[in-house]
PDB file of N, CA and C in Angstrom:
ATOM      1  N   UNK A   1     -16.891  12.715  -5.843  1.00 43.00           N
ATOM      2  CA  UNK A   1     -16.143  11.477  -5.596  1.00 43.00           C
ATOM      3  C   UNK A   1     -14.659  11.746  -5.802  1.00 43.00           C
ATOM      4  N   UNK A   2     -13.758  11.476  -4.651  1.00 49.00           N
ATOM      5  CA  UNK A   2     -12.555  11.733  -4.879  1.00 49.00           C
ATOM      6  C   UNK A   2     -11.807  10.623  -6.124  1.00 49.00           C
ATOM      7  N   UNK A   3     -10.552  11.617  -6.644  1.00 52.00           N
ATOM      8  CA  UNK A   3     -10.158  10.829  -8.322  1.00 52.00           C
ATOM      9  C   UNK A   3      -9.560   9.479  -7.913  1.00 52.00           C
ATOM     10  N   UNK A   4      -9.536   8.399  -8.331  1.00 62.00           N
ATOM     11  CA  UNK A   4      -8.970   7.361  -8.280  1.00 62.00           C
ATOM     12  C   UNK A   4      -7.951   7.230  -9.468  1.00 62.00           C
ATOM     13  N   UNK A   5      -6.988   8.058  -8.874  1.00 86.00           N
ATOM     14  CA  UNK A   5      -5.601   7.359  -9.052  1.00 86.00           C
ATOM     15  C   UNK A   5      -4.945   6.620  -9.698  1.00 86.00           C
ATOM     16  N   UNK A   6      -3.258   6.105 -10.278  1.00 89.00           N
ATOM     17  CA  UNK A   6      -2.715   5.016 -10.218  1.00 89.00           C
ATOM     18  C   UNK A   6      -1.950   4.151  -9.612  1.00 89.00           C
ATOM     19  N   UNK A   7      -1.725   5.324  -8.287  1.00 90.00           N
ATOM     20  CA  UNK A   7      -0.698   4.884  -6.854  1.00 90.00           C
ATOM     21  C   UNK A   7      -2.345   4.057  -6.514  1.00 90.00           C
ATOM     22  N   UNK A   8      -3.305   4.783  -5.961  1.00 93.00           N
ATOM     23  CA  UNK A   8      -4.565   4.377  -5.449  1.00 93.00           C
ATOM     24  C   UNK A   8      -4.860   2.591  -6.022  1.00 93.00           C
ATOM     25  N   UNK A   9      -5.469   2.761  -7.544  1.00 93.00           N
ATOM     26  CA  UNK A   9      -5.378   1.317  -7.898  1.00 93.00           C
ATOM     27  C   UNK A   9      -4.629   0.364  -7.963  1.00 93.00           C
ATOM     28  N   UNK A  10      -3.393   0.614  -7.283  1.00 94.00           N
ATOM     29  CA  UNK A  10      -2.028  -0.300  -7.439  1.00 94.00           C
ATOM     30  C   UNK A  10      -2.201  -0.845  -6.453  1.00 94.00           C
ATOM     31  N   UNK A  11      -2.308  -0.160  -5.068  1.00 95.00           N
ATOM     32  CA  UNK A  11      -2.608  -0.625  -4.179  1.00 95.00           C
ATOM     33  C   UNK A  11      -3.833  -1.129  -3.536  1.00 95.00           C
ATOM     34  N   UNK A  12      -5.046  -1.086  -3.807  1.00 95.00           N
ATOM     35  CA  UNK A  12      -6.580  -1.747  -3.877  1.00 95.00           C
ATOM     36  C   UNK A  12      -6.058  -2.933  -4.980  1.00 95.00           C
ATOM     37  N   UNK A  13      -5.448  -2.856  -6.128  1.00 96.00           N
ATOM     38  CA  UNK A  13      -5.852  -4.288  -6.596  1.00 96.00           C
ATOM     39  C   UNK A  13      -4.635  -5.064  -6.004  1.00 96.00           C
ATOM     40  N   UNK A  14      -3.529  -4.643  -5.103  1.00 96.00           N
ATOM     41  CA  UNK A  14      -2.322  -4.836  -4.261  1.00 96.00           C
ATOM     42  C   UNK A  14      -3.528  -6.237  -3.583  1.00 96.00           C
ATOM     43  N   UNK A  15      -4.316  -5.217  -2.325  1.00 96.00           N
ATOM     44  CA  UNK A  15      -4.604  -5.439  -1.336  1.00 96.00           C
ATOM     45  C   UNK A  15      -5.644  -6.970  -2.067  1.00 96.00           C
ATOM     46  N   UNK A  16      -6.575  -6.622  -2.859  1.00 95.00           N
ATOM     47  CA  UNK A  16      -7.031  -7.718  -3.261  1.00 95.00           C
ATOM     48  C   UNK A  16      -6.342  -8.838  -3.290  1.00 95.00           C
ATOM     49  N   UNK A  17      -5.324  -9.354  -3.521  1.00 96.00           N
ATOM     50  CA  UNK A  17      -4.643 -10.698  -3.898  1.00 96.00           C
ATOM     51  C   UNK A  17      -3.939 -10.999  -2.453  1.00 96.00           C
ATOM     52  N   UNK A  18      -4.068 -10.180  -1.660  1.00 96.00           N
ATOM     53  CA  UNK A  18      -3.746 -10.739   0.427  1.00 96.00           C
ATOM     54  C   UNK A  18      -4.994 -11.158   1.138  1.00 96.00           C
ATOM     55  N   UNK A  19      -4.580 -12.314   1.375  1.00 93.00           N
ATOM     56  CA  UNK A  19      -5.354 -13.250   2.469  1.00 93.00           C
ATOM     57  C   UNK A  19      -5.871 -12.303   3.580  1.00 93.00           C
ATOM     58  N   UNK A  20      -5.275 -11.218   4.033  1.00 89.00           N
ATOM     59  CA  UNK A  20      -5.715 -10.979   5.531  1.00 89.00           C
ATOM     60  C   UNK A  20      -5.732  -9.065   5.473  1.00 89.00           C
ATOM     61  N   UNK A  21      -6.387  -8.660   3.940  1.00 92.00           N
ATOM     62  CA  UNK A  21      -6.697  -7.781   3.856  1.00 92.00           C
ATOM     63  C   UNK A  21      -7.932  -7.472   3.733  1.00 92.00           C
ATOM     64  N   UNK A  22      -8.816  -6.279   3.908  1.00 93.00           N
ATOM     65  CA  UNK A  22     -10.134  -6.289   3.838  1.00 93.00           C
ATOM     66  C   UNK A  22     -10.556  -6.219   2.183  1.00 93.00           C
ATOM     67  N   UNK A  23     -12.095  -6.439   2.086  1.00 93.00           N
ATOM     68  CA  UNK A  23     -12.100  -6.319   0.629  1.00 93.00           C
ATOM     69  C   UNK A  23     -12.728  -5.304   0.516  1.00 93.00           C
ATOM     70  N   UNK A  24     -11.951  -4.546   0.016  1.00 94.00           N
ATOM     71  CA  UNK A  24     -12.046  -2.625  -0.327  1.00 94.00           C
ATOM     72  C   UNK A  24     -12.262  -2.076  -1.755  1.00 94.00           C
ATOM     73  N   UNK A  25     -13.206  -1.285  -2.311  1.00 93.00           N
ATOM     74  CA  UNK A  25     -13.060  -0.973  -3.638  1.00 93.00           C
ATOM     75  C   UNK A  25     -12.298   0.324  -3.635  1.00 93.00           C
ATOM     76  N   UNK A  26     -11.926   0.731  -4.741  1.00 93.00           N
ATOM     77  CA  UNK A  26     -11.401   2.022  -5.504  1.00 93.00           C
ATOM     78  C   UNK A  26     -11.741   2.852  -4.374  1.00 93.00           C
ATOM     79  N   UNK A  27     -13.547   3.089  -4.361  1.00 93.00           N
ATOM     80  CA  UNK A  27     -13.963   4.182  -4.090  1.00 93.00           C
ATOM     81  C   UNK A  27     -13.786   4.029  -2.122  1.00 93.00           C
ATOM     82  N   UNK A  28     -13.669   3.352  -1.537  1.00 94.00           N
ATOM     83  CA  UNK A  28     -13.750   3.162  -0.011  1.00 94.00           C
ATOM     84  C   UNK A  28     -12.433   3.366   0.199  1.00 94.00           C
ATOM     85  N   UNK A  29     -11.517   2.876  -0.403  1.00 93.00           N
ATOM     86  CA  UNK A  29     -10.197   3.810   0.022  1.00 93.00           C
ATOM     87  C   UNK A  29      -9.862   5.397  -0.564  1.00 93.00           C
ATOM     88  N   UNK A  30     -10.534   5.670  -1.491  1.00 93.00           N
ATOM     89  CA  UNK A  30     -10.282   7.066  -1.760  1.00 93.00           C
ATOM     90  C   UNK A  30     -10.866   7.850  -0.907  1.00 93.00           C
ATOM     91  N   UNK A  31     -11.959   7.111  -0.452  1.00 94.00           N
ATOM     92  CA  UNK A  31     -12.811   8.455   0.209  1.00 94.00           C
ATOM     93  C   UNK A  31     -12.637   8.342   1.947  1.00 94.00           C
ATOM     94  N   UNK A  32     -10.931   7.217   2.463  1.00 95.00           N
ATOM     95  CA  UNK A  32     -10.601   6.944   3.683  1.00 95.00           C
ATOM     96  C   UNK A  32      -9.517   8.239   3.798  1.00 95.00           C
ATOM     97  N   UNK A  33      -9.301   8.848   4.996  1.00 96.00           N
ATOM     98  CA  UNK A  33      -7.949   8.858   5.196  1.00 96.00           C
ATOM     99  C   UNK A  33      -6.712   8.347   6.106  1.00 96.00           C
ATOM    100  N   UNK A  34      -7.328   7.097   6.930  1.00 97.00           N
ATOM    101  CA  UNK A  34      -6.634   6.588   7.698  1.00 97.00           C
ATOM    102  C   UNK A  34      -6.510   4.630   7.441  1.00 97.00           C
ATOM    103  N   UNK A  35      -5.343   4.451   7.761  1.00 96.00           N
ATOM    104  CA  UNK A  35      -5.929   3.054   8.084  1.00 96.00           C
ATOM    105  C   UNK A  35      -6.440   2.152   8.853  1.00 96.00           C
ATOM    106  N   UNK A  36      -7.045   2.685   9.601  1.00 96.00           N
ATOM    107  CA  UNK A  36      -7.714   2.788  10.848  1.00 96.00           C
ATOM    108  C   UNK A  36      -9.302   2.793   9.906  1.00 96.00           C
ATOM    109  N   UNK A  37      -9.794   3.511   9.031  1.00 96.00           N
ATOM    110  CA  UNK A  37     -10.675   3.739   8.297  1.00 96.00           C
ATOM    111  C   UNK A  37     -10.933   2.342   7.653  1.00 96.00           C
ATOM    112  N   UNK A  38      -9.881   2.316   6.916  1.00 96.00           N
ATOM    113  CA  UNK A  38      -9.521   1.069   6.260  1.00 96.00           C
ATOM    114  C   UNK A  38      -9.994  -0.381   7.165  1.00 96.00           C
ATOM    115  N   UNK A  39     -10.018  -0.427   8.188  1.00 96.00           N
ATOM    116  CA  UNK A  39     -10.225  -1.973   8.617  1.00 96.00           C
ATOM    117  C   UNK A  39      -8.687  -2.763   8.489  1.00 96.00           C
ATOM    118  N   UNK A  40      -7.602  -1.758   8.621  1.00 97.00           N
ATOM    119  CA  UNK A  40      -6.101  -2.586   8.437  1.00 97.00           C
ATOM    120  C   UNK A  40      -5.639  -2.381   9.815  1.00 97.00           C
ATOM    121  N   UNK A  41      -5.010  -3.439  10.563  1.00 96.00           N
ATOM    122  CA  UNK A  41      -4.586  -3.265  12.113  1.00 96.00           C
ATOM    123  C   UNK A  41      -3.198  -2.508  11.183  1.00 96.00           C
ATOM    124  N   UNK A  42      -2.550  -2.383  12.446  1.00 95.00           N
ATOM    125  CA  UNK A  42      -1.056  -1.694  12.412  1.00 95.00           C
ATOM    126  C   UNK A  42      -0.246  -2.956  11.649  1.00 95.00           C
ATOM    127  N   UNK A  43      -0.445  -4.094  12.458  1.00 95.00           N
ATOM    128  CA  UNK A  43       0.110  -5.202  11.705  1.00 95.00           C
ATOM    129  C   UNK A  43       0.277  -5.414  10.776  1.00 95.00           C
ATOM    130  N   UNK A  44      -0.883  -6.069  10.495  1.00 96.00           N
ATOM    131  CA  UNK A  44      -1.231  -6.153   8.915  1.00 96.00           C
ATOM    132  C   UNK A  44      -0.650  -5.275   8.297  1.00 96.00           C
ATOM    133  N   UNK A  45      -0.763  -3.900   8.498  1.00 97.00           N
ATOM    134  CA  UNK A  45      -0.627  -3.027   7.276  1.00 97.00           C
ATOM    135  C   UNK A  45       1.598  -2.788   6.919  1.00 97.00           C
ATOM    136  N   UNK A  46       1.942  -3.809   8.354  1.00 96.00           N
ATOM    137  CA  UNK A  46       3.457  -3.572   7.951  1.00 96.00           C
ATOM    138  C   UNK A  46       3.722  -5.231   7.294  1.00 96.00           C
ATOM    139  N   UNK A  47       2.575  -6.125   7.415  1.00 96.00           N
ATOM    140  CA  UNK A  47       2.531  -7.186   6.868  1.00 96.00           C
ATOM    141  C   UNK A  47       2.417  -7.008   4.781  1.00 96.00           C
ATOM    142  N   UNK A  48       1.253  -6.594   5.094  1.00 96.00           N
ATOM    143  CA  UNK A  48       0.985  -5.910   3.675  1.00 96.00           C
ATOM    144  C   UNK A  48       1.976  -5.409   3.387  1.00 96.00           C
ATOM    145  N   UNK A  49       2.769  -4.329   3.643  1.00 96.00           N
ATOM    146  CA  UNK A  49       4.059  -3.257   2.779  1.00 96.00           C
ATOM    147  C   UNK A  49       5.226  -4.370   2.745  1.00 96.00           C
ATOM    148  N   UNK A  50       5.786  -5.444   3.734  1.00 95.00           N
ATOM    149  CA  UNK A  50       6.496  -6.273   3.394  1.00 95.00           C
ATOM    150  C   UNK A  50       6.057  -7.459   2.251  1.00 95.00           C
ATOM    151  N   UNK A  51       4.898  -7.966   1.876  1.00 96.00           N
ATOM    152  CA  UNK A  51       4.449  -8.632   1.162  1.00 96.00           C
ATOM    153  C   UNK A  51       4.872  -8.151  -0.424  1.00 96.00           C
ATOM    154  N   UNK A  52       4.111  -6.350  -0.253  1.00 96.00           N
ATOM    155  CA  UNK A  52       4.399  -5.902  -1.300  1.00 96.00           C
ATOM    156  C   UNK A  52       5.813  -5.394  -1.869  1.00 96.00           C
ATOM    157  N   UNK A  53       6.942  -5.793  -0.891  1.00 95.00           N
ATOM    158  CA  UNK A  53       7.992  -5.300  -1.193  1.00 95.00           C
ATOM    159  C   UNK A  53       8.464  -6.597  -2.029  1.00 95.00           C
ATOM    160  N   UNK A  54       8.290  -7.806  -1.228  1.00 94.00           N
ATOM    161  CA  UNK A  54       8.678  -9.310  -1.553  1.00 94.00           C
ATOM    162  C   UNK A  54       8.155  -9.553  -3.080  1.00 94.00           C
ATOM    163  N   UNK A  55       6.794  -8.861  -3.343  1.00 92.00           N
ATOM    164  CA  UNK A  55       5.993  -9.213  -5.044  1.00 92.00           C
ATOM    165  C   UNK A  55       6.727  -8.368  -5.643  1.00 92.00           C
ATOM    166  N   UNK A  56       6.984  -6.846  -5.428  1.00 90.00           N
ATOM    167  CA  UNK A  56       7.184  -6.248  -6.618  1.00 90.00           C
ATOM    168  C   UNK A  56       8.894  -6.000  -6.804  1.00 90.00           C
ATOM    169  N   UNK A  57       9.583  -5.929  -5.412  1.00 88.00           N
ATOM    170  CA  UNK A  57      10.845  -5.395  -5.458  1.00 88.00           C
ATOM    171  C   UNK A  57      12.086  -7.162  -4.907  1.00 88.00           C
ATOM    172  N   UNK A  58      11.196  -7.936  -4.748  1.00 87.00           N
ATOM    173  CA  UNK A  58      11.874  -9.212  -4.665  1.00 87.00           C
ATOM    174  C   UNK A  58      12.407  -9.204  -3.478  1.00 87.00           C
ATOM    175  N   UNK A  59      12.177  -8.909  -2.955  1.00 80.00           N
ATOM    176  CA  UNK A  59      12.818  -8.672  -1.216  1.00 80.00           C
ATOM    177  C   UNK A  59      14.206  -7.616  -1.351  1.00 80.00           C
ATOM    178  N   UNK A  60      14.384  -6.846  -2.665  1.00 87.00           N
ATOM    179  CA  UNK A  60      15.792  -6.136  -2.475  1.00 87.00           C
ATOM    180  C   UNK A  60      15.523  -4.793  -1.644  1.00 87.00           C
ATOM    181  N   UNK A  61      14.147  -4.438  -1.046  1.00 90.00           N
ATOM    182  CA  UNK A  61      14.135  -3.164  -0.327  1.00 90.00           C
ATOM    183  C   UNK A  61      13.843  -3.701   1.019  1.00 90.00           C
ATOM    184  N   UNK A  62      14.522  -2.674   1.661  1.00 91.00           N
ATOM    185  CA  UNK A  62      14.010  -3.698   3.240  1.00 91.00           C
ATOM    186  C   UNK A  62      12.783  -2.471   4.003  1.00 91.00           C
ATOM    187  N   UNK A  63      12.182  -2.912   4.665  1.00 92.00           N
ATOM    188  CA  UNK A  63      11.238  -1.964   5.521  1.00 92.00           C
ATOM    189  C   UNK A  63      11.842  -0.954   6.059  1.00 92.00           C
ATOM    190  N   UNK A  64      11.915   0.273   6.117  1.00 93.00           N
ATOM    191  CA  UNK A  64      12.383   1.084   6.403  1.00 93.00           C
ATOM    192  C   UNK A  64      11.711   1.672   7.745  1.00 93.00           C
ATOM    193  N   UNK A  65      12.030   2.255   8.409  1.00 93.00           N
ATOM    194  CA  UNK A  65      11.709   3.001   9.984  1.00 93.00           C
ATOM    195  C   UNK A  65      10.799   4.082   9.800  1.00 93.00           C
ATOM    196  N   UNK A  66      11.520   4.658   9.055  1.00 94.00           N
ATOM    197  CA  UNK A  66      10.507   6.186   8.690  1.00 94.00           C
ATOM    198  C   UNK A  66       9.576   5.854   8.067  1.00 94.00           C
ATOM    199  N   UNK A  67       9.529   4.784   7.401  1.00 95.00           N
ATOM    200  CA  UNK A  67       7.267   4.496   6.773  1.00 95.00           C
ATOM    201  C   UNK A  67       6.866   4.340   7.631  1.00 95.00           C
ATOM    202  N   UNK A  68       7.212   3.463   9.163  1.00 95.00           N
ATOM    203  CA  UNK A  68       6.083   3.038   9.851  1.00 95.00           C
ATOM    204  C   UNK A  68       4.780   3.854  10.372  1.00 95.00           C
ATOM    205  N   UNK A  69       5.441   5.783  10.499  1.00 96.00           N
ATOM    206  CA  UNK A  69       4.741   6.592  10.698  1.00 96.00           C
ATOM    207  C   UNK A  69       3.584   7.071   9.853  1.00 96.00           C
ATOM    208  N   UNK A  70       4.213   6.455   8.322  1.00 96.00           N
ATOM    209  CA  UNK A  70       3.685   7.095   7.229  1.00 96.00           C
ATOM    210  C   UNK A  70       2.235   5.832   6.807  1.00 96.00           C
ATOM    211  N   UNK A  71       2.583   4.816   7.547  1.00 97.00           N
ATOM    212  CA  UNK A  71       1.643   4.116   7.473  1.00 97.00           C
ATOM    213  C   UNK A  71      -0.064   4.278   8.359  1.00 97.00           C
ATOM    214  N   UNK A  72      -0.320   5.191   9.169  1.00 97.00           N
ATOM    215  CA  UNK A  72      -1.391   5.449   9.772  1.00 97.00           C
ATOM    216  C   UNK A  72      -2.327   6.184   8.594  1.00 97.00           C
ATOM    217  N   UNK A  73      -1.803   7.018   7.638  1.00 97.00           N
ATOM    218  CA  UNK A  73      -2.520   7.659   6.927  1.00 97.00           C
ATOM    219  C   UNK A  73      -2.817   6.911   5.314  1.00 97.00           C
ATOM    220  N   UNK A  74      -3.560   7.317   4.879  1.00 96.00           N
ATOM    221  CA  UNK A  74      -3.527   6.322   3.352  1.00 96.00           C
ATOM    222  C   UNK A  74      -2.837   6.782   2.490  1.00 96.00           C
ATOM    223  N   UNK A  75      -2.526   8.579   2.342  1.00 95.00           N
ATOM    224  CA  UNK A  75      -2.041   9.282   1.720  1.00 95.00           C
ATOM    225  C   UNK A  75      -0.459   8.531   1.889  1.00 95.00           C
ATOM    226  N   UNK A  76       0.389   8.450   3.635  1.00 96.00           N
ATOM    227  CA  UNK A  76       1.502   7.866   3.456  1.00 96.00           C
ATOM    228  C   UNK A  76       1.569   6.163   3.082  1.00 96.00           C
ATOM    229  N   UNK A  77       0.575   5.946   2.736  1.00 96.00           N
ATOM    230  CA  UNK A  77       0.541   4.467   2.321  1.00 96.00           C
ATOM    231  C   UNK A  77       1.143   4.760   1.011  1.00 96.00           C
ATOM    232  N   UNK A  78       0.215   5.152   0.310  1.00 95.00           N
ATOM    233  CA  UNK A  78       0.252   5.594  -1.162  1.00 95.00           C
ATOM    234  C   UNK A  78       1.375   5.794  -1.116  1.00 95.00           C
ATOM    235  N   UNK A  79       2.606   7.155  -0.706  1.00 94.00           N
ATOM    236  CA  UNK A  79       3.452   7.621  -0.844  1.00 94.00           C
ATOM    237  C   UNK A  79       4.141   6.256  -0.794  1.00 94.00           C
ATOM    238  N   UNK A  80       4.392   5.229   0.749  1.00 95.00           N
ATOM    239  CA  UNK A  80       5.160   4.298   0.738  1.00 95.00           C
ATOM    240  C   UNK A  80       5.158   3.657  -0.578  1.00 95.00           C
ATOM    241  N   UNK A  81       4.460   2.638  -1.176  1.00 94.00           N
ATOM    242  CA  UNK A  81       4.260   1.962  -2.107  1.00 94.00           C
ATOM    243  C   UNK A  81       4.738   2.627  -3.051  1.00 94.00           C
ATOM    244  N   UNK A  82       4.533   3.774  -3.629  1.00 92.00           N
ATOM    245  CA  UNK A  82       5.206   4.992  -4.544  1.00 92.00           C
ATOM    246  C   UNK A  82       6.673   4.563  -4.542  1.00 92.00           C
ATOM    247  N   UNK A  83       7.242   4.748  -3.327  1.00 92.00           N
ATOM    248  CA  UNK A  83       8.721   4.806  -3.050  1.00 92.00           C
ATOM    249  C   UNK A  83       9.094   3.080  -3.435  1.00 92.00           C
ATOM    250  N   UNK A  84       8.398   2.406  -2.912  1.00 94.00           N
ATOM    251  CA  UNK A  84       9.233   0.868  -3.151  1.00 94.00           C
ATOM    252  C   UNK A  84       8.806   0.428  -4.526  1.00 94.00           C
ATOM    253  N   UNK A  85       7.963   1.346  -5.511  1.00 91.00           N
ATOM    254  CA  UNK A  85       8.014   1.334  -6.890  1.00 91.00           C
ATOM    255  C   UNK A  85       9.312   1.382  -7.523  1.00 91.00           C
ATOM    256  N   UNK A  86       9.578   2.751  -6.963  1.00 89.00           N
ATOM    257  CA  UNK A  86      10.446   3.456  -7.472  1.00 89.00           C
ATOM    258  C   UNK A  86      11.784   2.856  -7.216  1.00 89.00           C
ATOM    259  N   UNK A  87      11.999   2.110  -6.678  1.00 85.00           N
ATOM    260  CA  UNK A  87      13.084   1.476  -5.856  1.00 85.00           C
ATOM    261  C   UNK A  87      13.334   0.171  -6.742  1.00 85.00           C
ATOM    262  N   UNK A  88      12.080  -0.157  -7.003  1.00 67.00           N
ATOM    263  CA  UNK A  88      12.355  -1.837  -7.263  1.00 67.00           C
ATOM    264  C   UNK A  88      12.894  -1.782  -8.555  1.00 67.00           C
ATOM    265  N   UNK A  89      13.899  -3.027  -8.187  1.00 61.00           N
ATOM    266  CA  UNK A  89      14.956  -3.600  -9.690  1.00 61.00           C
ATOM    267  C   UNK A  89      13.889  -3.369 -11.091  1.00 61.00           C
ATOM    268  N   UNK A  90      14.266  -2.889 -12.195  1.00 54.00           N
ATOM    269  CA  UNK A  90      13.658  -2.776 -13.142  1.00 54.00           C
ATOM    270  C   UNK A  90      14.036  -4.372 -14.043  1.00 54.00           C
ATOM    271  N   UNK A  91      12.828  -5.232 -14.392  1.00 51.00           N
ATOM    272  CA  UNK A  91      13.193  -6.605 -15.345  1.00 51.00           C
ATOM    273  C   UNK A  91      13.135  -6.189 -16.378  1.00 51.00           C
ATOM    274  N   UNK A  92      13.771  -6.681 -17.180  1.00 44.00           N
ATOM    275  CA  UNK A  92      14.848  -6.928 -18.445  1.00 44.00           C
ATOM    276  C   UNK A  92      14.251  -8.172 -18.895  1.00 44.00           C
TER     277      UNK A  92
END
């Protein structure tokens, strides 16, 4: 069984709390490598990364061009979400 992660569970318990995401455990996205696998249209899944930019980074990161590619794979999912971690305003 591939390892489940903390990029991995950030984003499965992400996806849980969206209306128009599939309901996926730990183990069905670890063992995906596309989102295509996933049951996420293209849409959605730039719906989802803006959602998650709006919860965690407050809307201060904007969608960037170069994820959209990185979004077909789960690995560049992961990575995305990684990056708008890393990005977002730290609260005080």
């Amino acid at each position: 069984m591939p390892e489940i992660d903390d990029r991995l569970r950030n984003f499965v318990d992400f996806l849980g709390t969206q209306p128009m995401a599939p309901d996926l455990t730990y183990e069905e996205v670890a063992q995906s490598t596309s989102r295509a696998e996933l049951g996420i249209s293209s849409l959605n899944i730039l719906i989802l990364v803006n959602n998650y930019i709006e919860e965690k980074a407050g809307g201060k990161i904007a969608l960037r061009p170069e994820w959209v590619p990185m979004l077909d794979e789960v690995e560049g999912i992961l990575s995305v979400i990684e990056e708008i971690d890393a990005g977002a305003p730290v609260e005080v």
